[in-house]
């Protein structure tokens, strides 16, 4: 409901003290009279059970802390689908900015040209659900940067979408074996001769 603005703590009705009880009685008898009409405001239920009533994935998968490596056409779509399906904790890893050639197949738009994909995908995901928590890593997981592979240890689901054999080799060489779900996927087009 839309409540009237409560007055500052100055005056109280005769017979009441200047304390919380007195101020409550003042507002009750002057602003919230029994014969006043109530103005109702439109509302919606924002509980996750209601927001994700359709299309929500299994609770075990939904509760996994999820890292997505590579936020190109496939990685950006995967992030979007997972966020809409109820995943709430993400690590987004990509060091590339969005370039014009990406627009034909990417979920980002011309507004994000020249900006880092990881940061822009994080911004977009945060508008999908109020329950999402995102960390962004804008350095490449290549060339012996062990701290980046160590960051993955707290994530139970790791999805690699770079299409890069070099990234897979780096992960295999440096990543400590921790029980987790690991998916590597890429989409490409066979070049015509």
Short mmCIF file of N, CA and C in Angstrom, two decimals:
data_model
loop_
_atom_site.label_atom_id
_atom_site.label_comp_id
_atom_site.label_asym_id
_atom_site.label_seq_id
_atom_site.Cartn_x
_atom_site.Cartn_y
_atom_site.Cartn_z
N UNK A 1 0.84 -1.18 0.00
CA UNK A 1 0.00 0.00 0.00
C UNK A 1 0.88 1.24 0.00
N UNK A 2 0.34 2.33 -0.44
CA UNK A 2 1.05 3.61 -0.45
C UNK A 2 0.69 4.35 0.83
N UNK A 3 1.66 4.47 1.71
CA UNK A 3 1.43 5.14 3.01
C UNK A 3 1.73 6.63 2.92
N UNK A 4 1.02 7.44 3.69
CA UNK A 4 1.35 8.87 3.71
C UNK A 4 2.71 9.07 4.37
N UNK A 5 3.34 10.19 4.07
CA UNK A 5 4.64 10.48 4.65
C UNK A 5 4.49 10.77 6.14
N UNK A 6 5.24 10.03 6.94
CA UNK A 6 5.19 10.24 8.38
C UNK A 6 5.93 11.53 8.73
N UNK A 7 5.40 12.23 9.71
CA UNK A 7 5.96 13.54 10.07
C UNK A 7 7.23 13.36 10.91
N UNK A 8 8.01 14.43 10.93
CA UNK A 8 9.21 14.41 11.76
C UNK A 8 8.79 14.36 13.23
N UNK A 9 9.72 14.01 14.07
CA UNK A 9 9.42 13.84 15.50
C UNK A 9 9.44 15.19 16.20
N UNK A 10 8.32 15.92 16.08
CA UNK A 10 8.23 17.22 16.75
C UNK A 10 7.02 17.25 17.66
N UNK A 11 5.85 17.33 17.09
CA UNK A 11 4.65 17.52 17.92
C UNK A 11 3.94 16.19 18.17
N UNK A 12 3.28 16.09 19.33
CA UNK A 12 2.47 14.93 19.66
C UNK A 12 1.10 15.42 20.13
N UNK A 13 0.08 14.57 20.04
CA UNK A 13 -1.25 15.00 20.51
C UNK A 13 -1.24 15.27 22.01
N UNK A 14 -2.15 16.11 22.45
CA UNK A 14 -2.27 16.38 23.89
C UNK A 14 -2.47 15.06 24.63
N UNK A 15 -1.80 14.96 25.73
CA UNK A 15 -1.94 13.77 26.56
C UNK A 15 -0.92 12.68 26.24
N UNK A 16 -0.05 12.90 25.24
CA UNK A 16 0.98 11.90 24.90
C UNK A 16 2.36 12.51 25.06
N UNK A 17 3.30 11.65 25.37
CA UNK A 17 4.70 12.10 25.52
C UNK A 17 5.40 12.10 24.17
N UNK A 18 6.51 12.82 24.11
CA UNK A 18 7.31 12.88 22.88
C UNK A 18 8.24 11.67 22.83
N UNK A 19 7.66 10.50 22.67
CA UNK A 19 8.44 9.26 22.52
C UNK A 19 7.83 8.47 21.36
N UNK A 20 8.35 7.27 21.09
CA UNK A 20 7.86 6.49 19.95
C UNK A 20 6.36 6.23 20.04
N UNK A 21 5.87 5.94 21.22
CA UNK A 21 4.44 5.67 21.39
C UNK A 21 3.62 6.93 21.07
N UNK A 22 4.06 8.08 21.54
CA UNK A 22 3.35 9.32 21.28
C UNK A 22 3.34 9.67 19.80
N UNK A 23 4.48 9.49 19.13
CA UNK A 23 4.55 9.77 17.69
C UNK A 23 3.66 8.79 16.91
N UNK A 24 3.62 7.54 17.34
CA UNK A 24 2.77 6.56 16.68
C UNK A 24 1.31 6.98 16.79
N UNK A 25 0.88 7.39 17.99
CA UNK A 25 -0.51 7.81 18.18
C UNK A 25 -0.83 9.05 17.35
N UNK A 26 0.11 10.00 17.27
CA UNK A 26 -0.10 11.18 16.44
C UNK A 26 -0.36 10.78 14.98
N UNK A 27 0.52 9.92 14.43
CA UNK A 27 0.37 9.51 13.04
C UNK A 27 -0.90 8.67 12.85
N UNK A 28 -1.21 7.85 13.82
CA UNK A 28 -2.40 7.00 13.73
C UNK A 28 -3.68 7.84 13.67
N UNK A 29 -3.76 8.86 14.44
CA UNK A 29 -5.00 9.65 14.51
C UNK A 29 -5.04 10.79 13.49
N UNK A 30 -3.89 11.28 13.02
CA UNK A 30 -3.89 12.39 12.07
C UNK A 30 -3.68 11.93 10.61
N UNK A 31 -2.83 10.91 10.42
CA UNK A 31 -2.49 10.51 9.04
C UNK A 31 -3.14 9.21 8.62
N UNK A 32 -3.41 8.31 9.54
CA UNK A 32 -3.95 6.99 9.21
C UNK A 32 -5.33 6.80 9.82
N UNK A 33 -6.20 7.73 9.58
CA UNK A 33 -7.54 7.67 10.14
C UNK A 33 -8.32 6.50 9.56
N UNK A 34 -9.22 5.95 10.33
CA UNK A 34 -9.97 4.78 9.92
C UNK A 34 -10.87 4.98 8.72
N UNK A 35 -11.27 6.22 8.43
CA UNK A 35 -12.18 6.45 7.30
C UNK A 35 -11.45 6.86 6.02
N UNK A 36 -10.11 6.91 6.05
CA UNK A 36 -9.35 7.26 4.84
C UNK A 36 -9.27 6.05 3.90
N UNK A 37 -9.27 6.33 2.60
CA UNK A 37 -9.13 5.23 1.64
C UNK A 37 -7.66 4.83 1.53
N UNK A 38 -7.44 3.60 1.17
CA UNK A 38 -6.09 3.06 1.02
C UNK A 38 -5.73 3.03 -0.45
N UNK A 39 -4.55 3.52 -0.79
CA UNK A 39 -4.05 3.44 -2.16
C UNK A 39 -3.15 2.22 -2.28
N UNK A 40 -3.55 1.29 -3.14
CA UNK A 40 -2.75 0.07 -3.34
C UNK A 40 -1.80 0.26 -4.51
N UNK A 41 -0.60 -0.26 -4.37
CA UNK A 41 0.41 -0.19 -5.42
C UNK A 41 0.50 -1.55 -6.11
N UNK A 42 0.79 -1.57 -7.40
CA UNK A 42 0.95 -2.88 -8.08
C UNK A 42 2.21 -3.58 -7.56
N UNK A 43 2.13 -4.88 -7.37
CA UNK A 43 3.27 -5.66 -6.88
C UNK A 43 3.39 -6.97 -7.65
N UNK A 44 4.54 -7.60 -7.50
CA UNK A 44 4.78 -8.93 -8.03
C UNK A 44 5.60 -9.69 -7.02
N UNK A 45 5.48 -11.01 -7.03
CA UNK A 45 6.25 -11.87 -6.16
C UNK A 45 7.62 -12.11 -6.79
N UNK A 46 8.68 -11.68 -6.11
CA UNK A 46 10.04 -11.81 -6.63
C UNK A 46 10.80 -12.97 -6.02
N UNK A 47 10.14 -13.87 -5.36
CA UNK A 47 10.83 -15.04 -4.80
C UNK A 47 11.34 -15.90 -5.96
N UNK A 48 12.54 -16.50 -5.83
CA UNK A 48 13.07 -17.32 -6.92
C UNK A 48 12.10 -18.42 -7.37
N UNK A 49 11.36 -19.00 -6.43
CA UNK A 49 10.40 -20.04 -6.81
C UNK A 49 9.34 -19.50 -7.76
N UNK A 50 9.01 -18.23 -7.64
CA UNK A 50 8.00 -17.63 -8.50
C UNK A 50 8.61 -17.12 -9.81
N UNK A 51 9.76 -16.41 -9.69
CA UNK A 51 10.38 -15.86 -10.89
C UNK A 51 10.82 -16.94 -11.87
N UNK A 52 11.24 -18.08 -11.32
CA UNK A 52 11.76 -19.15 -12.17
C UNK A 52 10.81 -20.34 -12.20
N UNK A 53 9.53 -20.09 -12.11
CA UNK A 53 8.55 -21.17 -12.08
C UNK A 53 8.57 -22.00 -13.37
N UNK A 54 8.96 -21.37 -14.46
CA UNK A 54 9.02 -22.08 -15.74
C UNK A 54 10.46 -22.06 -16.25
N UNK A 55 10.95 -23.22 -16.66
CA UNK A 55 12.29 -23.29 -17.25
C UNK A 55 13.42 -23.42 -16.25
N UNK A 56 13.09 -23.65 -15.00
CA UNK A 56 14.11 -23.77 -13.96
C UNK A 56 14.77 -25.14 -14.04
N UNK A 57 16.09 -25.19 -13.86
CA UNK A 57 16.81 -26.46 -13.93
C UNK A 57 16.89 -27.12 -12.55
N UNK A 58 17.36 -28.33 -12.54
CA UNK A 58 17.51 -29.14 -11.34
C UNK A 58 18.22 -28.37 -10.23
N UNK A 59 17.77 -28.55 -8.98
CA UNK A 59 18.32 -27.79 -7.85
C UNK A 59 19.81 -28.05 -7.65
N UNK A 60 20.28 -29.27 -7.89
CA UNK A 60 21.71 -29.55 -7.73
C UNK A 60 22.54 -28.75 -8.73
N UNK A 61 22.10 -28.71 -9.96
CA UNK A 61 22.82 -27.94 -10.98
C UNK A 61 22.68 -26.45 -10.73
N UNK A 62 21.50 -26.02 -10.32
CA UNK A 62 21.23 -24.61 -10.04
C UNK A 62 22.12 -24.08 -8.92
N UNK A 63 22.43 -24.91 -7.94
CA UNK A 63 23.22 -24.46 -6.78
C UNK A 63 24.72 -24.48 -7.03
N UNK A 64 25.16 -25.03 -8.16
CA UNK A 64 26.60 -25.10 -8.44
C UNK A 64 27.16 -23.71 -8.76
N UNK A 65 28.31 -23.43 -8.17
CA UNK A 65 29.06 -22.23 -8.55
C UNK A 65 29.64 -22.53 -9.93
N UNK A 66 29.36 -21.66 -10.90
CA UNK A 66 29.63 -21.95 -12.30
C UNK A 66 30.62 -20.98 -12.90
N UNK A 67 31.67 -21.53 -13.50
CA UNK A 67 32.66 -20.71 -14.22
C UNK A 67 32.47 -20.95 -15.71
N UNK A 68 32.41 -19.87 -16.47
CA UNK A 68 32.32 -19.97 -17.93
C UNK A 68 33.56 -19.30 -18.50
N UNK A 69 34.35 -20.08 -19.24
CA UNK A 69 35.59 -19.59 -19.84
C UNK A 69 35.34 -19.40 -21.33
N UNK A 70 35.44 -18.19 -21.80
CA UNK A 70 35.19 -17.87 -23.20
C UNK A 70 33.76 -17.39 -23.37
N UNK A 71 33.61 -16.10 -23.65
CA UNK A 71 32.28 -15.48 -23.73
C UNK A 71 31.98 -14.99 -25.13
N UNK A 72 32.29 -15.84 -26.10
CA UNK A 72 31.94 -15.54 -27.48
C UNK A 72 30.49 -15.89 -27.72
N UNK A 73 30.18 -16.28 -28.95
CA UNK A 73 28.79 -16.55 -29.29
C UNK A 73 28.20 -17.66 -28.43
N UNK A 74 28.91 -18.76 -28.23
CA UNK A 74 28.39 -19.87 -27.43
C UNK A 74 28.42 -19.54 -25.94
N UNK A 75 29.54 -19.05 -25.44
CA UNK A 75 29.68 -18.75 -24.01
C UNK A 75 28.67 -17.73 -23.52
N UNK A 76 28.41 -16.70 -24.33
CA UNK A 76 27.44 -15.67 -23.91
C UNK A 76 26.03 -16.26 -23.87
N UNK A 77 25.69 -17.12 -24.82
CA UNK A 77 24.37 -17.76 -24.83
C UNK A 77 24.22 -18.72 -23.67
N UNK A 78 25.28 -19.47 -23.36
CA UNK A 78 25.24 -20.41 -22.23
C UNK A 78 25.01 -19.65 -20.93
N UNK A 79 25.71 -18.54 -20.73
CA UNK A 79 25.53 -17.73 -19.52
C UNK A 79 24.09 -17.25 -19.39
N UNK A 80 23.55 -16.75 -20.47
CA UNK A 80 22.18 -16.25 -20.46
C UNK A 80 21.20 -17.34 -20.07
N UNK A 81 21.32 -18.51 -20.69
CA UNK A 81 20.41 -19.63 -20.39
C UNK A 81 20.54 -20.09 -18.95
N UNK A 82 21.78 -20.19 -18.45
CA UNK A 82 21.98 -20.64 -17.07
C UNK A 82 21.40 -19.64 -16.08
N UNK A 83 21.60 -18.36 -16.32
CA UNK A 83 21.06 -17.33 -15.42
C UNK A 83 19.54 -17.38 -15.40
N UNK A 84 18.93 -17.55 -16.55
CA UNK A 84 17.47 -17.60 -16.62
C UNK A 84 16.93 -18.90 -16.03
N UNK A 85 17.75 -19.94 -15.98
CA UNK A 85 17.33 -21.23 -15.44
C UNK A 85 17.57 -21.35 -13.94
N UNK A 86 18.20 -20.33 -13.33
CA UNK A 86 18.31 -20.32 -11.88
C UNK A 86 19.70 -20.37 -11.30
N UNK A 87 20.76 -20.48 -12.11
CA UNK A 87 22.13 -20.46 -11.58
C UNK A 87 22.40 -19.04 -11.07
N UNK A 88 23.00 -18.92 -9.88
CA UNK A 88 23.17 -17.59 -9.28
C UNK A 88 24.62 -17.18 -9.03
N UNK A 89 25.57 -18.10 -9.09
CA UNK A 89 26.98 -17.75 -8.82
C UNK A 89 27.82 -18.06 -10.06
N UNK A 90 28.43 -17.00 -10.61
CA UNK A 90 29.20 -17.12 -11.84
C UNK A 90 30.61 -16.55 -11.68
N UNK A 91 31.55 -17.17 -12.37
CA UNK A 91 32.85 -16.58 -12.68
C UNK A 91 32.88 -16.51 -14.20
N UNK A 92 33.07 -15.32 -14.75
CA UNK A 92 33.12 -15.13 -16.20
C UNK A 92 34.55 -14.81 -16.60
N UNK A 93 35.11 -15.61 -17.51
CA UNK A 93 36.51 -15.46 -17.90
C UNK A 93 36.60 -15.20 -19.39
N UNK A 94 37.08 -14.02 -19.75
CA UNK A 94 37.34 -13.68 -21.16
C UNK A 94 38.13 -12.39 -21.17
N UNK A 95 39.17 -12.33 -21.98
CA UNK A 95 40.01 -11.13 -22.02
C UNK A 95 39.78 -10.29 -23.28
N UNK A 96 38.89 -10.72 -24.13
CA UNK A 96 38.70 -10.02 -25.41
C UNK A 96 37.61 -8.95 -25.33
N UNK A 97 37.81 -7.86 -26.05
CA UNK A 97 36.72 -6.88 -26.21
C UNK A 97 35.80 -7.34 -27.35
N UNK A 98 34.61 -6.83 -27.36
CA UNK A 98 33.67 -7.11 -28.44
C UNK A 98 34.09 -6.29 -29.66
N UNK A 99 34.20 -6.95 -30.80
CA UNK A 99 34.55 -6.25 -32.04
C UNK A 99 33.41 -6.41 -33.04
N UNK A 100 33.41 -5.58 -34.06
CA UNK A 100 32.30 -5.56 -35.02
C UNK A 100 32.03 -6.93 -35.64
N UNK A 101 33.07 -7.70 -35.89
CA UNK A 101 32.89 -9.03 -36.48
C UNK A 101 32.16 -10.00 -35.58
N UNK A 102 32.09 -9.71 -34.27
CA UNK A 102 31.37 -10.57 -33.34
C UNK A 102 29.86 -10.38 -33.41
N UNK A 103 29.40 -9.24 -33.88
CA UNK A 103 27.99 -8.87 -33.77
C UNK A 103 27.04 -9.85 -34.45
N UNK A 104 27.48 -10.48 -35.52
CA UNK A 104 26.61 -11.36 -36.28
C UNK A 104 26.19 -12.59 -35.48
N UNK A 105 26.96 -12.97 -34.45
CA UNK A 105 26.66 -14.20 -33.73
C UNK A 105 26.66 -14.05 -32.21
N UNK A 106 26.84 -12.86 -31.70
CA UNK A 106 26.99 -12.64 -30.25
C UNK A 106 25.72 -12.06 -29.64
N UNK A 107 25.52 -12.29 -28.34
CA UNK A 107 24.33 -11.73 -27.68
C UNK A 107 24.50 -10.26 -27.32
N UNK A 108 25.74 -9.76 -27.28
CA UNK A 108 25.96 -8.34 -27.04
C UNK A 108 25.65 -7.55 -28.32
N UNK A 109 25.55 -6.24 -28.20
CA UNK A 109 25.13 -5.40 -29.32
C UNK A 109 26.16 -4.31 -29.62
N UNK A 110 25.83 -3.44 -30.55
CA UNK A 110 26.74 -2.35 -30.92
C UNK A 110 27.05 -1.44 -29.74
N UNK A 111 26.15 -1.35 -28.78
CA UNK A 111 26.40 -0.52 -27.60
C UNK A 111 27.65 -0.96 -26.85
N UNK A 112 27.97 -2.24 -26.94
CA UNK A 112 29.10 -2.77 -26.17
C UNK A 112 30.38 -2.91 -27.00
N UNK A 113 30.39 -2.45 -28.25
CA UNK A 113 31.59 -2.54 -29.08
C UNK A 113 32.79 -1.90 -28.38
N UNK A 114 33.91 -2.58 -28.42
CA UNK A 114 35.14 -2.08 -27.82
C UNK A 114 35.25 -2.33 -26.33
N UNK A 115 34.20 -2.82 -25.70
CA UNK A 115 34.22 -3.09 -24.26
C UNK A 115 34.50 -4.57 -24.02
N UNK A 116 35.03 -4.87 -22.85
CA UNK A 116 35.37 -6.26 -22.52
C UNK A 116 34.11 -7.11 -22.43
N UNK A 117 34.14 -8.24 -23.13
CA UNK A 117 32.98 -9.14 -23.14
C UNK A 117 32.59 -9.58 -21.74
N UNK A 118 33.57 -9.94 -20.92
CA UNK A 118 33.28 -10.46 -19.58
C UNK A 118 32.50 -9.44 -18.75
N UNK A 119 32.95 -8.20 -18.78
CA UNK A 119 32.28 -7.17 -17.98
C UNK A 119 30.88 -6.87 -18.53
N UNK A 120 30.73 -6.87 -19.83
CA UNK A 120 29.42 -6.57 -20.42
C UNK A 120 28.43 -7.72 -20.24
N UNK A 121 28.91 -8.95 -20.33
CA UNK A 121 28.03 -10.10 -20.06
C UNK A 121 27.62 -10.08 -18.59
N UNK A 122 28.55 -9.75 -17.69
CA UNK A 122 28.21 -9.65 -16.26
C UNK A 122 27.13 -8.60 -16.04
N UNK A 123 27.26 -7.48 -16.70
CA UNK A 123 26.25 -6.41 -16.57
C UNK A 123 24.89 -6.91 -17.07
N UNK A 124 24.89 -7.62 -18.17
CA UNK A 124 23.64 -8.14 -18.72
C UNK A 124 23.01 -9.18 -17.79
N UNK A 125 23.82 -10.10 -17.28
CA UNK A 125 23.29 -11.14 -16.38
C UNK A 125 22.69 -10.53 -15.12
N UNK A 126 23.30 -9.46 -14.63
CA UNK A 126 22.78 -8.84 -13.41
C UNK A 126 21.41 -8.20 -13.62
N UNK A 127 21.01 -8.01 -14.88
CA UNK A 127 19.67 -7.48 -15.16
C UNK A 127 18.64 -8.59 -15.34
N UNK A 128 19.09 -9.83 -15.38
CA UNK A 128 18.18 -10.96 -15.57
C UNK A 128 17.54 -11.37 -14.25
N UNK A 129 18.33 -11.34 -13.18
CA UNK A 129 17.82 -11.80 -11.88
C UNK A 129 18.47 -10.99 -10.76
N UNK A 130 17.71 -10.67 -9.73
CA UNK A 130 18.30 -9.93 -8.60
C UNK A 130 19.14 -10.81 -7.68
N UNK A 131 19.18 -12.11 -7.94
CA UNK A 131 19.88 -13.04 -7.05
C UNK A 131 21.25 -13.45 -7.56
N UNK A 132 21.69 -12.91 -8.69
CA UNK A 132 22.94 -13.34 -9.32
C UNK A 132 24.15 -12.64 -8.70
N UNK A 133 25.21 -13.44 -8.46
CA UNK A 133 26.50 -12.94 -7.97
C UNK A 133 27.53 -13.30 -9.04
N UNK A 134 28.31 -12.31 -9.47
CA UNK A 134 29.23 -12.52 -10.59
C UNK A 134 30.61 -12.00 -10.25
N UNK A 135 31.62 -12.81 -10.59
CA UNK A 135 33.02 -12.35 -10.58
C UNK A 135 33.50 -12.37 -12.02
N UNK A 136 34.33 -11.41 -12.35
CA UNK A 136 34.83 -11.29 -13.72
C UNK A 136 36.35 -11.42 -13.69
N UNK A 137 36.88 -12.21 -14.61
CA UNK A 137 38.33 -12.33 -14.82
C UNK A 137 38.58 -11.94 -16.26
N UNK A 138 39.30 -10.83 -16.45
CA UNK A 138 39.54 -10.32 -17.80
C UNK A 138 40.95 -10.58 -18.31
N UNK A 139 41.60 -11.60 -17.76
CA UNK A 139 42.90 -12.01 -18.28
C UNK A 139 42.74 -13.38 -18.91
N UNK A 140 43.59 -13.69 -19.88
CA UNK A 140 43.51 -14.97 -20.56
C UNK A 140 44.05 -16.08 -19.66
N UNK A 141 43.44 -17.25 -19.74
CA UNK A 141 43.96 -18.42 -19.00
C UNK A 141 44.94 -19.11 -19.92
N UNK A 142 46.06 -18.48 -20.15
CA UNK A 142 47.09 -19.02 -21.03
C UNK A 142 48.45 -18.67 -20.48
N UNK A 143 49.45 -19.40 -20.93
CA UNK A 143 50.83 -19.01 -20.68
C UNK A 143 51.27 -19.05 -19.23
N UNK A 144 50.82 -20.02 -18.47
CA UNK A 144 51.35 -20.23 -17.13
C UNK A 144 50.85 -19.28 -16.07
N UNK A 145 49.70 -18.68 -16.24
CA UNK A 145 49.14 -17.80 -15.21
C UNK A 145 48.36 -18.67 -14.22
N UNK A 146 49.11 -19.29 -13.32
CA UNK A 146 48.55 -20.30 -12.44
C UNK A 146 47.46 -19.75 -11.53
N UNK A 147 47.56 -18.47 -11.11
CA UNK A 147 46.56 -17.93 -10.20
C UNK A 147 45.16 -18.01 -10.79
N UNK A 148 45.07 -17.92 -12.11
CA UNK A 148 43.75 -17.98 -12.74
C UNK A 148 43.16 -19.38 -12.67
N UNK A 149 43.98 -20.40 -12.89
CA UNK A 149 43.44 -21.75 -12.80
C UNK A 149 43.13 -22.11 -11.36
N UNK A 150 43.87 -21.55 -10.40
CA UNK A 150 43.57 -21.79 -8.99
C UNK A 150 42.22 -21.18 -8.61
N UNK A 151 41.85 -20.06 -9.23
CA UNK A 151 40.56 -19.44 -8.95
C UNK A 151 39.40 -20.37 -9.28
N UNK A 152 39.62 -21.28 -10.22
CA UNK A 152 38.55 -22.19 -10.64
C UNK A 152 38.23 -23.24 -9.57
N UNK A 153 39.10 -23.40 -8.58
CA UNK A 153 38.91 -24.48 -7.60
C UNK A 153 37.62 -24.34 -6.79
N UNK A 154 37.09 -23.14 -6.65
CA UNK A 154 35.86 -22.97 -5.87
C UNK A 154 34.59 -23.15 -6.70
N UNK A 155 34.74 -23.49 -7.97
CA UNK A 155 33.58 -23.65 -8.85
C UNK A 155 33.35 -25.13 -9.15
N UNK A 156 32.10 -25.57 -8.96
CA UNK A 156 31.77 -26.98 -9.16
C UNK A 156 31.46 -27.31 -10.62
N UNK A 157 31.04 -26.32 -11.39
CA UNK A 157 30.74 -26.50 -12.80
C UNK A 157 31.62 -25.54 -13.59
N UNK A 158 32.42 -26.08 -14.49
CA UNK A 158 33.28 -25.26 -15.33
C UNK A 158 32.93 -25.56 -16.78
N UNK A 159 32.57 -24.52 -17.51
CA UNK A 159 32.20 -24.66 -18.92
C UNK A 159 33.20 -23.87 -19.76
N UNK A 160 33.92 -24.58 -20.60
CA UNK A 160 34.95 -23.96 -21.43
C UNK A 160 34.39 -23.82 -22.84
N UNK A 161 34.30 -22.59 -23.33
CA UNK A 161 33.69 -22.31 -24.63
C UNK A 161 34.62 -21.53 -25.55
N UNK A 162 35.91 -21.66 -25.37
CA UNK A 162 36.83 -20.85 -26.17
C UNK A 162 37.08 -21.42 -27.55
N UNK A 163 36.95 -22.73 -27.71
CA UNK A 163 37.31 -23.35 -28.98
C UNK A 163 38.81 -23.38 -29.17
N UNK A 164 39.57 -23.17 -28.10
CA UNK A 164 41.03 -23.09 -28.17
C UNK A 164 41.67 -24.33 -27.55
N UNK A 165 42.45 -25.06 -28.36
CA UNK A 165 43.19 -26.20 -27.83
C UNK A 165 44.20 -25.75 -26.79
N UNK A 166 44.76 -24.56 -26.96
CA UNK A 166 45.76 -24.03 -26.03
C UNK A 166 45.18 -23.83 -24.64
N UNK A 167 43.93 -23.37 -24.56
CA UNK A 167 43.28 -23.20 -23.25
C UNK A 167 43.08 -24.56 -22.60
N UNK A 168 42.64 -25.55 -23.37
CA UNK A 168 42.44 -26.90 -22.81
C UNK A 168 43.76 -27.49 -22.32
N UNK A 169 44.83 -27.29 -23.06
CA UNK A 169 46.14 -27.80 -22.64
C UNK A 169 46.58 -27.10 -21.35
N UNK A 170 46.38 -25.79 -21.27
CA UNK A 170 46.74 -25.05 -20.06
C UNK A 170 45.95 -25.55 -18.86
N UNK A 171 44.66 -25.75 -19.03
CA UNK A 171 43.83 -26.26 -17.94
C UNK A 171 44.28 -27.65 -17.51
N UNK A 172 44.58 -28.51 -18.47
CA UNK A 172 45.02 -29.87 -18.15
C UNK A 172 46.36 -29.88 -17.44
N UNK A 173 47.25 -28.97 -17.81
CA UNK A 173 48.60 -28.93 -17.25
C UNK A 173 48.62 -28.32 -15.85
N UNK A 174 47.84 -27.27 -15.62
CA UNK A 174 47.99 -26.51 -14.38
C UNK A 174 46.88 -26.72 -13.36
N UNK A 175 45.75 -27.17 -13.79
CA UNK A 175 44.59 -27.23 -12.92
C UNK A 175 44.67 -28.44 -12.01
N UNK A 176 44.58 -28.20 -10.72
CA UNK A 176 44.61 -29.31 -9.76
C UNK A 176 43.32 -30.11 -9.89
N UNK A 177 43.43 -31.44 -9.83
CA UNK A 177 42.22 -32.25 -9.98
C UNK A 177 41.31 -32.13 -8.76
N UNK A 178 40.18 -31.51 -8.95
CA UNK A 178 39.17 -31.37 -7.91
C UNK A 178 37.88 -31.93 -8.51
N UNK A 179 37.14 -32.77 -7.77
CA UNK A 179 35.90 -33.31 -8.36
C UNK A 179 34.96 -32.17 -8.77
N UNK A 180 34.59 -32.16 -10.03
CA UNK A 180 33.71 -31.13 -10.56
C UNK A 180 33.14 -31.61 -11.88
N UNK A 181 32.18 -30.88 -12.36
CA UNK A 181 31.62 -31.14 -13.67
C UNK A 181 32.31 -30.19 -14.64
N UNK A 182 32.93 -30.74 -15.69
CA UNK A 182 33.65 -29.95 -16.66
C UNK A 182 33.06 -30.21 -18.04
N UNK A 183 32.76 -29.13 -18.76
CA UNK A 183 32.21 -29.23 -20.11
C UNK A 183 33.05 -28.36 -21.02
N UNK A 184 33.44 -28.90 -22.16
CA UNK A 184 34.14 -28.11 -23.16
C UNK A 184 33.32 -28.20 -24.44
N UNK A 185 32.93 -27.05 -24.96
CA UNK A 185 32.10 -27.02 -26.16
C UNK A 185 32.52 -25.87 -27.06
N UNK A 186 32.38 -26.09 -28.35
CA UNK A 186 32.64 -25.00 -29.30
C UNK A 186 31.77 -25.23 -30.53
N UNK A 187 31.51 -24.15 -31.21
CA UNK A 187 30.72 -24.20 -32.44
C UNK A 187 31.52 -23.48 -33.51
N UNK A 188 31.62 -24.07 -34.66
CA UNK A 188 32.34 -23.44 -35.74
C UNK A 188 31.74 -23.80 -37.08
N UNK A 189 32.22 -23.15 -38.07
CA UNK A 189 31.75 -23.41 -39.43
C UNK A 189 32.93 -23.91 -40.23
N UNK A 190 32.70 -24.99 -40.95
CA UNK A 190 33.75 -25.54 -41.80
C UNK A 190 34.02 -24.55 -42.92
N UNK A 191 35.30 -24.24 -43.10
CA UNK A 191 35.66 -23.29 -44.16
C UNK A 191 35.53 -23.94 -45.53
N UNK A 192 34.97 -23.20 -46.45
CA UNK A 192 34.82 -23.66 -47.83
C UNK A 192 36.13 -23.46 -48.58
N UNK A 193 36.46 -24.39 -49.46
CA UNK A 193 37.68 -24.26 -50.25
C UNK A 193 37.44 -23.46 -51.50
#
